[in-house]
């Protein structure tokens, strides 16, 4: 194997490129990214970058020296349009192609849009700062939203009460805007945390003067004026929320369109085994786009851990290592850090073992048949890390 192409200049793509070099690959390494930016850290986009506490330089995941040490060819501002598995080539926009022996798919995901919000192919893309309607996934998205919020005090409606939506609402509140969060479910974050813990996290909005509207969807957006900016959000129950700025955070879909017809199995992501290897041994997938062993994880830690495993397997030409670490994610909202680790089922029972929910500072364990399956902490980072390590040790096989 003399050449490997990483499609996706993302966190997962960069970490896989690093792992390939660390594990001894000294051939041609190409990194293709559809953004014009070098890889950057996405979690701060909804937090410190949006509030102005961090600038673009602080988001960078590499510096000049490391970029040089990777000895990689960078194709930034370039989209992959197809994968010719028979011919061993990645197809690029502009009718270009890259011959390659192996491919790392790290193309991530794109925000889901409201019905009717999808762009028309023949039309010029709308300027988010001009319409007042935003999604938040890329650095350019975050910059457009930050610029829009800088116009002055605004009525901000965040559609979607998940982690991204809640973090955006928190940042907008810090900036002094009037914020409303709309969530179609009766309570946000129930799939991730369960009803009891989700209720505690939902209370953070009220604690900081943010209105949370639940149990209703969005029927449409109202726009007006000479600029055509958004003026309101019409809810499914008939209510109309005034809005100067709207942020849509209703989930993401994996970026797999360029792989249609390639022979790489797709189903809500790129289908992989536990080692991030697809049905083609010279094609692996990592990060948000990868459905590893039946599930897709959209979290920072999973992307970095999968990279090491995927690099090992692509160099071996088969699955010799598997990704089996404990799921872990965190979210910063309203000055509170929420941390979660483990694998909970809807029937698992949360039990607060330290602190109290009323104080917004506690550690809780999820129990199943007398065993702890997961742990959640709100502003208890040290106890959380201890409990997380215990869960990780419990996962390790017993040797004799």
mmCIF file of C-alpha atoms in Angstrom:
data_model
loop_
_atom_site.group_PDB
_atom_site.id
_atom_site.type_symbol
_atom_site.label_atom_id
_atom_site.label_comp_id
_atom_site.label_asym_id
_atom_site.label_seq_id
_atom_site.Cartn_x
_atom_site.Cartn_y
_atom_site.Cartn_z
ATOM 1 C CA UNK A 1 0.000 0.000 0.000
ATOM 2 C CA UNK A 2 1.642 3.165 -1.228
ATOM 3 C CA UNK A 3 -1.140 5.729 -1.125
ATOM 4 C CA UNK A 4 -4.047 6.524 1.214
ATOM 5 C CA UNK A 5 -6.628 9.256 0.701
ATOM 6 C CA UNK A 6 -8.498 10.715 3.672
ATOM 7 C CA UNK A 7 -11.760 12.275 2.508
ATOM 8 C CA UNK A 8 -12.739 14.811 5.145
ATOM 9 C CA UNK A 9 -10.382 17.387 6.682
ATOM 10 C CA UNK A 10 -12.209 16.923 9.971
ATOM 11 C CA UNK A 11 -11.262 15.990 13.513
ATOM 12 C CA UNK A 12 -11.700 12.305 12.646
ATOM 13 C CA UNK A 13 -9.843 12.693 9.347
ATOM 14 C CA UNK A 14 -6.909 14.508 10.936
ATOM 15 C CA UNK A 15 -6.605 12.019 13.797
ATOM 16 C CA UNK A 16 -6.624 9.131 11.332
ATOM 17 C CA UNK A 17 -3.899 10.798 9.271
ATOM 18 C CA UNK A 18 -1.833 11.239 12.433
ATOM 19 C CA UNK A 19 -2.401 7.615 13.419
ATOM 20 C CA UNK A 20 -1.334 6.380 9.991
ATOM 21 C CA UNK A 21 1.979 8.205 10.288
ATOM 22 C CA UNK A 22 2.461 7.149 13.919
ATOM 23 C CA UNK A 23 1.846 3.521 12.977
ATOM 24 C CA UNK A 24 4.508 3.644 10.303
ATOM 25 C CA UNK A 25 2.797 4.500 7.029
ATOM 26 C CA UNK A 26 5.353 6.375 4.922
ATOM 27 C CA UNK A 27 3.569 6.452 1.566
ATOM 28 C CA UNK A 28 1.572 9.172 -0.151
ATOM 29 C CA UNK A 29 -1.054 10.659 2.176
ATOM 30 C CA UNK A 30 -3.737 12.928 0.701
ATOM 31 C CA UNK A 31 -6.334 14.841 2.740
ATOM 32 C CA UNK A 32 -9.390 16.199 0.913
ATOM 33 C CA UNK A 33 -11.685 18.747 2.582
ATOM 34 C CA UNK A 34 -14.640 20.648 1.188
ATOM 35 C CA UNK A 35 -14.024 23.630 3.480
ATOM 36 C CA UNK A 36 -11.220 26.088 2.852
ATOM 37 C CA UNK A 37 -10.013 25.777 6.444
ATOM 38 C CA UNK A 38 -7.446 23.474 7.976
ATOM 39 C CA UNK A 39 -9.038 21.076 10.521
ATOM 40 C CA UNK A 40 -10.521 22.877 13.510
ATOM 41 C CA UNK A 41 -12.309 22.021 16.740
ATOM 42 C CA UNK A 42 -16.109 22.134 16.389
ATOM 43 C CA UNK A 43 -17.366 22.029 20.024
ATOM 44 C CA UNK A 44 -16.339 25.655 20.763
ATOM 45 C CA UNK A 45 -18.335 26.938 17.766
ATOM 46 C CA UNK A 46 -21.589 26.979 19.750
ATOM 47 C CA UNK A 47 -19.921 28.279 22.884
ATOM 48 C CA UNK A 48 -16.726 30.368 23.165
ATOM 49 C CA UNK A 49 -16.474 31.209 19.471
ATOM 50 C CA UNK A 50 -20.098 32.327 19.271
ATOM 51 C CA UNK A 51 -19.749 34.577 22.309
ATOM 52 C CA UNK A 52 -16.431 36.012 21.105
ATOM 53 C CA UNK A 53 -14.397 34.454 23.918
ATOM 54 C CA UNK A 54 -12.349 32.504 21.325
ATOM 55 C CA UNK A 55 -11.178 33.414 17.843
ATOM 56 C CA UNK A 56 -10.537 31.271 14.780
ATOM 57 C CA UNK A 57 -6.873 30.759 15.611
ATOM 58 C CA UNK A 58 -7.771 29.140 18.926
ATOM 59 C CA UNK A 59 -9.893 26.523 17.161
ATOM 60 C CA UNK A 60 -7.052 25.146 15.032
ATOM 61 C CA UNK A 61 -6.240 21.469 15.573
ATOM 62 C CA UNK A 62 -2.819 21.701 13.937
ATOM 63 C CA UNK A 63 0.003 24.183 13.649
ATOM 64 C CA UNK A 64 2.423 24.825 10.815
ATOM 65 C CA UNK A 65 5.066 22.476 12.180
ATOM 66 C CA UNK A 66 2.706 19.530 12.604
ATOM 67 C CA UNK A 67 1.149 20.088 9.197
ATOM 68 C CA UNK A 68 4.629 19.863 7.684
ATOM 69 C CA UNK A 69 5.466 16.737 9.695
ATOM 70 C CA UNK A 70 2.421 14.895 8.350
ATOM 71 C CA UNK A 71 3.913 15.088 4.850
ATOM 72 C CA UNK A 72 0.386 15.177 3.470
ATOM 73 C CA UNK A 73 -1.007 16.688 0.300
ATOM 74 C CA UNK A 74 -3.933 18.936 1.172
ATOM 75 C CA UNK A 75 -6.865 19.467 -1.191
ATOM 76 C CA UNK A 76 -8.906 22.087 0.686
ATOM 77 C CA UNK A 77 -11.998 23.719 -0.750
ATOM 78 C CA UNK A 78 -12.449 20.517 -2.747
ATOM 79 C CA UNK A 79 -15.474 18.210 -2.676
ATOM 80 C CA UNK A 80 -15.391 14.483 -3.301
ATOM 81 C CA UNK A 81 -18.060 13.601 -5.844
ATOM 82 C CA UNK A 82 -17.645 9.851 -6.055
ATOM 83 C CA UNK A 83 -15.610 6.773 -5.240
ATOM 84 C CA UNK A 84 -14.469 4.447 -8.010
ATOM 85 C CA UNK A 85 -13.720 1.320 -5.996
ATOM 86 C CA UNK A 86 -13.002 -0.781 -9.068
ATOM 87 C CA UNK A 87 -10.535 1.733 -10.491
ATOM 88 C CA UNK A 88 -9.054 2.728 -7.137
ATOM 89 C CA UNK A 89 -9.807 6.435 -7.377
ATOM 90 C CA UNK A 90 -11.543 9.217 -5.460
ATOM 91 C CA UNK A 91 -13.484 11.475 -7.826
ATOM 92 C CA UNK A 92 -13.304 15.216 -7.155
ATOM 93 C CA UNK A 93 -15.211 18.262 -8.334
ATOM 94 C CA UNK A 94 -13.942 19.799 -11.540
ATOM 95 C CA UNK A 95 -13.784 16.364 -13.205
ATOM 96 C CA UNK A 96 -10.601 15.528 -11.303
ATOM 97 C CA UNK A 97 -9.629 12.243 -9.671
ATOM 98 C CA UNK A 98 -7.063 10.874 -7.237
ATOM 99 C CA UNK A 99 -5.627 7.384 -7.689
ATOM 100 C CA UNK A 100 -5.345 5.693 -4.316
ATOM 101 C CA UNK A 101 -4.808 2.286 -2.741
ATOM 102 C CA UNK A 102 -7.075 2.904 0.246
ATOM 103 C CA UNK A 103 -9.646 5.421 1.448
ATOM 104 C CA UNK A 104 -10.585 6.822 4.837
ATOM 105 C CA UNK A 105 -14.128 8.229 4.816
ATOM 106 C CA UNK A 106 -14.355 11.081 7.320
ATOM 107 C CA UNK A 107 -16.901 13.372 5.688
ATOM 108 C CA UNK A 108 -18.950 13.951 8.823
ATOM 109 C CA UNK A 109 -22.547 15.115 8.719
ATOM 110 C CA UNK A 110 -24.677 18.092 7.682
ATOM 111 C CA UNK A 111 -27.506 19.797 9.587
ATOM 112 C CA UNK A 112 -31.034 18.661 8.923
ATOM 113 C CA UNK A 113 -33.201 21.445 7.558
ATOM 114 C CA UNK A 114 -36.819 22.404 8.045
ATOM 115 C CA UNK A 115 -39.243 21.351 5.305
ATOM 116 C CA UNK A 116 -39.036 23.991 2.610
ATOM 117 C CA UNK A 117 -35.649 25.178 3.840
ATOM 118 C CA UNK A 118 -33.709 22.918 1.469
ATOM 119 C CA UNK A 119 -31.777 24.928 -1.113
ATOM 120 C CA UNK A 120 -32.850 24.893 -4.761
ATOM 121 C CA UNK A 121 -29.992 23.599 -6.916
ATOM 122 C CA UNK A 122 -30.436 26.241 -9.603
ATOM 123 C CA UNK A 123 -30.573 29.116 -7.141
ATOM 124 C CA UNK A 124 -27.700 30.940 -5.546
ATOM 125 C CA UNK A 125 -27.255 29.898 -1.893
ATOM 126 C CA UNK A 126 -28.890 32.345 0.500
ATOM 127 C CA UNK A 127 -26.696 34.521 2.681
ATOM 128 C CA UNK A 128 -27.471 33.420 6.276
ATOM 129 C CA UNK A 129 -26.658 36.859 7.648
ATOM 130 C CA UNK A 130 -29.170 38.306 5.167
ATOM 131 C CA UNK A 131 -32.078 35.956 5.932
ATOM 132 C CA UNK A 132 -31.524 35.656 9.668
ATOM 133 C CA UNK A 133 -32.008 31.864 9.473
ATOM 134 C CA UNK A 134 -28.998 29.774 10.448
ATOM 135 C CA UNK A 135 -27.719 26.288 11.042
ATOM 136 C CA UNK A 136 -24.533 25.688 13.022
ATOM 137 C CA UNK A 137 -22.094 23.058 11.868
ATOM 138 C CA UNK A 138 -19.084 24.735 10.265
ATOM 139 C CA UNK A 139 -16.793 27.605 11.111
ATOM 140 C CA UNK A 140 -18.420 29.661 8.366
ATOM 141 C CA UNK A 141 -21.852 28.906 9.854
ATOM 142 C CA UNK A 142 -20.682 30.091 13.259
ATOM 143 C CA UNK A 143 -19.104 33.241 11.835
ATOM 144 C CA UNK A 144 -22.322 34.129 9.980
ATOM 145 C CA UNK A 145 -24.390 33.635 13.144
ATOM 146 C CA UNK A 146 -21.916 35.612 15.251
ATOM 147 C CA UNK A 147 -22.033 38.492 12.773
ATOM 148 C CA UNK A 148 -25.834 38.435 12.761
ATOM 149 C CA UNK A 149 -26.049 38.483 16.550
ATOM 150 C CA UNK A 150 -23.661 41.447 16.614
ATOM 151 C CA UNK A 151 -26.282 43.605 14.843
ATOM 152 C CA UNK A 152 -27.851 44.358 18.210
ATOM 153 C CA UNK A 153 -30.318 42.937 20.752
ATOM 154 C CA UNK A 154 -32.515 40.367 19.035
ATOM 155 C CA UNK A 155 -35.353 37.968 19.611
ATOM 156 C CA UNK A 156 -33.685 34.629 18.946
ATOM 157 C CA UNK A 157 -35.653 31.431 18.366
ATOM 158 C CA UNK A 158 -33.692 28.182 18.545
ATOM 159 C CA UNK A 159 -35.519 25.281 16.913
ATOM 160 C CA UNK A 160 -34.404 22.063 18.607
ATOM 161 C CA UNK A 161 -33.577 21.580 22.282
ATOM 162 C CA UNK A 162 -30.748 19.061 21.926
ATOM 163 C CA UNK A 163 -27.181 19.716 22.976
ATOM 164 C CA UNK A 164 -26.312 22.045 20.087
ATOM 165 C CA UNK A 165 -29.572 23.958 20.415
ATOM 166 C CA UNK A 166 -29.142 24.302 24.170
ATOM 167 C CA UNK A 167 -25.545 25.478 23.819
ATOM 168 C CA UNK A 168 -26.537 28.072 21.214
ATOM 169 C CA UNK A 169 -29.378 29.254 23.452
ATOM 170 C CA UNK A 170 -26.931 29.577 26.343
ATOM 171 C CA UNK A 171 -24.489 31.617 24.253
ATOM 172 C CA UNK A 172 -27.231 33.898 22.922
ATOM 173 C CA UNK A 173 -28.457 34.447 26.471
ATOM 174 C CA UNK A 174 -24.936 35.396 27.593
ATOM 175 C CA UNK A 175 -24.839 37.935 24.757
ATOM 176 C CA UNK A 176 -27.996 39.567 26.099
ATOM 177 C CA UNK A 177 -30.550 38.383 23.556
ATOM 178 C CA UNK A 178 -34.153 37.356 24.263
ATOM 179 C CA UNK A 179 -34.099 33.596 23.626
ATOM 180 C CA UNK A 180 -36.809 30.993 23.076
ATOM 181 C CA UNK A 181 -36.103 27.284 22.492
ATOM 182 C CA UNK A 182 -38.707 25.227 20.610
ATOM 183 C CA UNK A 183 -38.640 21.454 21.090
ATOM 184 C CA UNK A 184 -41.148 19.125 19.404
ATOM 185 C CA UNK A 185 -40.832 16.448 22.092
ATOM 186 C CA UNK A 186 -42.480 16.872 25.510
ATOM 187 C CA UNK A 187 -38.978 17.219 26.960
ATOM 188 C CA UNK A 188 -35.585 17.672 25.288
ATOM 189 C CA UNK A 189 -32.726 15.159 25.633
ATOM 190 C CA UNK A 190 -34.891 12.248 26.789
ATOM 191 C CA UNK A 191 -33.311 9.766 24.300
ATOM 192 C CA UNK A 192 -29.835 10.598 25.601
ATOM 193 C CA UNK A 193 -30.492 11.064 29.326
ATOM 194 C CA UNK A 194 -33.890 9.640 30.240
ATOM 195 C CA UNK A 195 -36.844 11.673 31.479
ATOM 196 C CA UNK A 196 -35.690 12.410 35.027
ATOM 197 C CA UNK A 197 -32.227 13.703 34.122
ATOM 198 C CA UNK A 198 -33.540 15.450 30.992
ATOM 199 C CA UNK A 199 -35.980 17.367 33.160
ATOM 200 C CA UNK A 200 -33.115 18.639 35.297
ATOM 201 C CA UNK A 201 -31.156 19.795 32.247
ATOM 202 C CA UNK A 202 -34.237 21.405 30.744
ATOM 203 C CA UNK A 203 -34.560 23.440 33.938
ATOM 204 C CA UNK A 204 -31.295 25.197 33.103
ATOM 205 C CA UNK A 205 -33.134 27.228 30.458
ATOM 206 C CA UNK A 206 -35.622 28.624 32.982
ATOM 207 C CA UNK A 207 -32.823 29.279 35.465
ATOM 208 C CA UNK A 208 -31.336 31.765 33.006
ATOM 209 C CA UNK A 209 -34.453 33.426 31.657
ATOM 210 C CA UNK A 210 -34.682 31.406 28.446
ATOM 211 C CA UNK A 211 -38.167 30.321 27.419
ATOM 212 C CA UNK A 212 -38.576 26.614 26.610
ATOM 213 C CA UNK A 213 -41.571 25.683 24.439
ATOM 214 C CA UNK A 214 -42.129 21.922 24.199
ATOM 215 C CA UNK A 215 -44.613 19.529 22.660
ATOM 216 C CA UNK A 216 -45.080 21.409 19.397
ATOM 217 C CA UNK A 217 -43.283 21.513 16.073
ATOM 218 C CA UNK A 218 -42.648 24.277 13.588
ATOM 219 C CA UNK A 219 -45.137 24.862 10.782
ATOM 220 C CA UNK A 220 -43.031 27.441 8.966
ATOM 221 C CA UNK A 221 -41.042 30.645 9.055
ATOM 222 C CA UNK A 222 -42.418 34.083 8.313
ATOM 223 C CA UNK A 223 -40.267 36.589 6.461
ATOM 224 C CA UNK A 224 -40.871 40.180 5.461
ATOM 225 C CA UNK A 225 -39.415 43.590 4.784
ATOM 226 C CA UNK A 226 -37.259 44.637 1.884
ATOM 227 C CA UNK A 227 -34.419 42.358 2.998
ATOM 228 C CA UNK A 228 -36.639 39.302 3.279
ATOM 229 C CA UNK A 229 -35.371 38.560 6.764
ATOM 230 C CA UNK A 230 -37.173 36.225 9.107
ATOM 231 C CA UNK A 231 -39.780 37.925 11.297
ATOM 232 C CA UNK A 232 -41.397 35.003 13.073
ATOM 233 C CA UNK A 233 -41.670 31.277 13.677
ATOM 234 C CA UNK A 234 -45.099 29.744 13.213
ATOM 235 C CA UNK A 235 -45.683 26.759 15.483
ATOM 236 C CA UNK A 236 -47.778 23.703 14.679
ATOM 237 C CA UNK A 237 -50.270 24.665 17.384
ATOM 238 C CA UNK A 238 -50.943 28.014 15.689
ATOM 239 C CA UNK A 239 -48.826 30.257 17.861
ATOM 240 C CA UNK A 240 -46.470 32.765 16.274
ATOM 241 C CA UNK A 241 -43.144 33.563 17.923
ATOM 242 C CA UNK A 242 -41.559 36.881 16.914
ATOM 243 C CA UNK A 243 -37.997 36.307 15.687
ATOM 244 C CA UNK A 244 -35.134 38.422 14.399
ATOM 245 C CA UNK A 245 -32.744 35.452 14.283
ATOM 246 C CA UNK A 246 -33.585 31.750 13.959
ATOM 247 C CA UNK A 247 -31.171 28.877 14.564
ATOM 248 C CA UNK A 248 -32.247 25.444 13.331
ATOM 249 C CA UNK A 249 -30.719 22.610 15.376
ATOM 250 C CA UNK A 250 -32.836 19.535 14.657
ATOM 251 C CA UNK A 251 -30.094 16.992 14.150
ATOM 252 C CA UNK A 252 -27.775 15.990 11.342
ATOM 253 C CA UNK A 253 -27.584 13.531 8.469
ATOM 254 C CA UNK A 254 -24.340 11.764 7.484
ATOM 255 C CA UNK A 255 -22.596 13.031 4.352
ATOM 256 C CA UNK A 256 -22.799 9.918 2.196
ATOM 257 C CA UNK A 257 -24.349 11.244 -1.021
ATOM 258 C CA UNK A 258 -21.001 11.171 -2.832
ATOM 259 C CA UNK A 259 -20.754 7.431 -2.134
ATOM 260 C CA UNK A 260 -23.989 6.462 -3.895
ATOM 261 C CA UNK A 261 -23.299 3.725 -6.428
ATOM 262 C CA UNK A 262 -19.778 3.083 -5.137
ATOM 263 C CA UNK A 263 -20.506 -0.309 -3.625
ATOM 264 C CA UNK A 264 -19.787 0.942 -0.103
ATOM 265 C CA UNK A 265 -22.785 -0.153 2.034
ATOM 266 C CA UNK A 266 -24.836 2.792 3.330
ATOM 267 C CA UNK A 267 -27.635 3.009 5.883
ATOM 268 C CA UNK A 268 -27.780 6.139 8.046
ATOM 269 C CA UNK A 269 -24.038 6.396 7.540
ATOM 270 C CA UNK A 270 -21.293 4.168 6.208
ATOM 271 C CA UNK A 271 -21.786 0.629 7.480
ATOM 272 C CA UNK A 272 -18.663 -0.684 9.230
ATOM 273 C CA UNK A 273 -17.728 -3.518 11.510
ATOM 274 C CA UNK A 274 -16.423 -2.918 15.026
ATOM 275 C CA UNK A 275 -13.051 -1.993 13.549
ATOM 276 C CA UNK A 276 -14.445 0.803 11.322
ATOM 277 C CA UNK A 277 -13.852 -1.400 8.242
ATOM 278 C CA UNK A 278 -16.481 -1.466 5.498
ATOM 279 C CA UNK A 279 -17.313 -4.428 3.277
ATOM 280 C CA UNK A 280 -14.257 -3.338 1.274
ATOM 281 C CA UNK A 281 -11.097 -3.964 3.353
ATOM 282 C CA UNK A 282 -9.291 -0.970 1.827
ATOM 283 C CA UNK A 283 -12.089 1.437 2.800
ATOM 284 C CA UNK A 284 -12.683 2.514 6.404
ATOM 285 C CA UNK A 285 -14.937 5.167 7.924
ATOM 286 C CA UNK A 286 -14.545 7.260 11.059
ATOM 287 C CA UNK A 287 -16.416 9.964 12.942
ATOM 288 C CA UNK A 288 -19.983 11.173 12.491
ATOM 289 C CA UNK A 289 -20.366 9.513 9.077
ATOM 290 C CA UNK A 290 -19.457 6.028 10.334
ATOM 291 C CA UNK A 291 -22.043 3.563 11.564
ATOM 292 C CA UNK A 292 -19.743 1.323 13.539
ATOM 293 C CA UNK A 293 -21.038 -2.089 14.584
ATOM 294 C CA UNK A 294 -24.650 -0.958 14.239
ATOM 295 C CA UNK A 295 -24.533 2.511 15.784
ATOM 296 C CA UNK A 296 -23.400 5.983 14.810
ATOM 297 C CA UNK A 297 -21.798 8.273 17.398
ATOM 298 C CA UNK A 298 -21.658 12.031 16.890
ATOM 299 C CA UNK A 299 -19.213 12.766 19.684
ATOM 300 C CA UNK A 300 -15.660 14.133 19.826
ATOM 301 C CA UNK A 301 -14.186 11.283 21.852
ATOM 302 C CA UNK A 302 -15.546 8.559 19.582
ATOM 303 C CA UNK A 303 -14.054 10.236 16.514
ATOM 304 C CA UNK A 304 -10.572 10.372 18.014
ATOM 305 C CA UNK A 305 -10.685 6.801 19.322
ATOM 306 C CA UNK A 306 -12.014 5.348 16.085
ATOM 307 C CA UNK A 307 -9.134 6.967 14.184
ATOM 308 C CA UNK A 308 -6.480 4.840 15.874
ATOM 309 C CA UNK A 309 -8.407 1.612 15.259
ATOM 310 C CA UNK A 310 -9.227 2.455 11.641
ATOM 311 C CA UNK A 311 -5.595 3.296 10.832
ATOM 312 C CA UNK A 312 -4.404 -0.009 12.279
ATOM 313 C CA UNK A 313 -6.942 -1.984 10.288
ATOM 314 C CA UNK A 314 -6.428 -0.239 6.966
ATOM 315 C CA UNK A 315 -2.684 -0.846 7.207
ATOM 316 C CA UNK A 316 -3.269 -4.497 8.111
ATOM 317 C CA UNK A 317 -5.766 -4.965 5.284
ATOM 318 C CA UNK A 318 -8.281 -6.594 7.627
ATOM 319 C CA UNK A 319 -9.937 -6.097 11.005
ATOM 320 C CA UNK A 320 -7.249 -6.790 13.578
ATOM 321 C CA UNK A 321 -8.422 -4.186 16.137
ATOM 322 C CA UNK A 322 -11.869 -3.140 17.330
ATOM 323 C CA UNK A 323 -13.333 0.023 18.761
ATOM 324 C CA UNK A 324 -15.021 -0.889 22.017
ATOM 325 C CA UNK A 325 -14.534 2.005 24.405
ATOM 326 C CA UNK A 326 -17.202 3.408 26.713
ATOM 327 C CA UNK A 327 -19.387 6.080 25.042
ATOM 328 C CA UNK A 328 -18.668 9.514 26.494
ATOM 329 C CA UNK A 329 -19.846 13.047 25.746
ATOM 330 C CA UNK A 330 -20.149 16.415 27.420
ATOM 331 C CA UNK A 331 -21.993 19.699 26.965
ATOM 332 C CA UNK A 332 -21.412 23.183 28.404
ATOM 333 C CA UNK A 333 -24.565 25.241 28.994
ATOM 334 C CA UNK A 334 -25.181 28.310 31.133
ATOM 335 C CA UNK A 335 -21.872 27.892 32.953
ATOM 336 C CA UNK A 336 -22.710 24.263 33.765
ATOM 337 C CA UNK A 337 -20.806 21.234 32.465
ATOM 338 C CA UNK A 338 -22.921 18.136 31.777
ATOM 339 C CA UNK A 339 -20.962 14.889 31.364
ATOM 340 C CA UNK A 340 -22.253 11.448 30.473
ATOM 341 C CA UNK A 341 -20.571 8.070 30.038
ATOM 342 C CA UNK A 342 -21.920 4.575 29.553
ATOM 343 C CA UNK A 343 -24.649 2.664 27.787
ATOM 344 C CA UNK A 344 -28.073 3.202 29.314
ATOM 345 C CA UNK A 345 -31.369 1.613 28.349
ATOM 346 C CA UNK A 346 -34.696 3.461 28.717
ATOM 347 C CA UNK A 347 -35.535 1.203 31.661
ATOM 348 C CA UNK A 348 -32.351 2.003 33.611
ATOM 349 C CA UNK A 349 -33.023 3.943 36.821
ATOM 350 C CA UNK A 350 -30.976 7.068 37.666
ATOM 351 C CA UNK A 351 -29.827 7.419 41.271
ATOM 352 C CA UNK A 352 -28.181 10.584 42.616
ATOM 353 C CA UNK A 353 -25.184 9.559 44.703
ATOM 354 C CA UNK A 354 -23.614 12.962 45.325
ATOM 355 C CA UNK A 355 -24.941 16.533 45.398
ATOM 356 C CA UNK A 356 -28.479 17.524 44.451
ATOM 357 C CA UNK A 357 -30.437 18.300 41.307
ATOM 358 C CA UNK A 358 -31.845 21.454 42.907
ATOM 359 C CA UNK A 359 -28.331 22.874 43.272
ATOM 360 C CA UNK A 360 -27.519 21.961 39.648
ATOM 361 C CA UNK A 361 -24.472 20.086 40.934
ATOM 362 C CA UNK A 362 -24.654 16.319 41.284
ATOM 363 C CA UNK A 363 -23.389 12.894 40.255
ATOM 364 C CA UNK A 364 -25.910 10.202 39.338
ATOM 365 C CA UNK A 365 -25.604 6.555 38.346
ATOM 366 C CA UNK A 366 -27.965 4.626 36.104
ATOM 367 C CA UNK A 367 -28.712 1.181 37.526
ATOM 368 C CA UNK A 368 -29.878 -2.049 35.897
ATOM 369 C CA UNK A 369 -30.320 -5.218 37.915
ATOM 370 C CA UNK A 370 -28.076 -3.884 40.632
ATOM 371 C CA UNK A 371 -25.279 -2.901 38.234
ATOM 372 C CA UNK A 372 -24.224 0.600 37.147
ATOM 373 C CA UNK A 373 -24.567 0.997 33.385
ATOM 374 C CA UNK A 374 -23.915 4.730 32.971
ATOM 375 C CA UNK A 375 -23.102 7.871 34.898
ATOM 376 C CA UNK A 376 -24.087 11.516 34.499
ATOM 377 C CA UNK A 377 -22.641 14.540 36.263
ATOM 378 C CA UNK A 378 -23.613 18.184 36.399
ATOM 379 C CA UNK A 379 -20.731 20.376 37.583
ATOM 380 C CA UNK A 380 -19.007 17.420 39.266
ATOM 381 C CA UNK A 381 -16.061 16.736 36.928
ATOM 382 C CA UNK A 382 -13.689 14.973 39.335
ATOM 383 C CA UNK A 383 -16.188 12.488 40.797
ATOM 384 C CA UNK A 384 -17.450 11.883 37.276
ATOM 385 C CA UNK A 385 -14.000 10.984 35.967
ATOM 386 C CA UNK A 386 -13.476 8.552 38.837
ATOM 387 C CA UNK A 387 -16.779 6.843 38.115
ATOM 388 C CA UNK A 388 -16.085 6.822 34.388
ATOM 389 C CA UNK A 389 -12.775 5.026 35.017
ATOM 390 C CA UNK A 390 -14.595 2.447 37.149
ATOM 391 C CA UNK A 391 -17.022 1.772 34.312
ATOM 392 C CA UNK A 392 -14.166 1.481 31.832
ATOM 393 C CA UNK A 393 -12.377 -1.034 34.057
ATOM 394 C CA UNK A 394 -15.579 -3.041 34.365
ATOM 395 C CA UNK A 395 -15.642 -3.307 30.553
ATOM 396 C CA UNK A 396 -12.213 -4.930 30.382
ATOM 397 C CA UNK A 397 -12.215 -8.725 30.069
ATOM 398 C CA UNK A 398 -11.002 -10.650 33.096
ATOM 399 C CA UNK A 399 -7.770 -12.548 32.380
ATOM 400 C CA UNK A 400 -6.421 -15.468 34.363
#
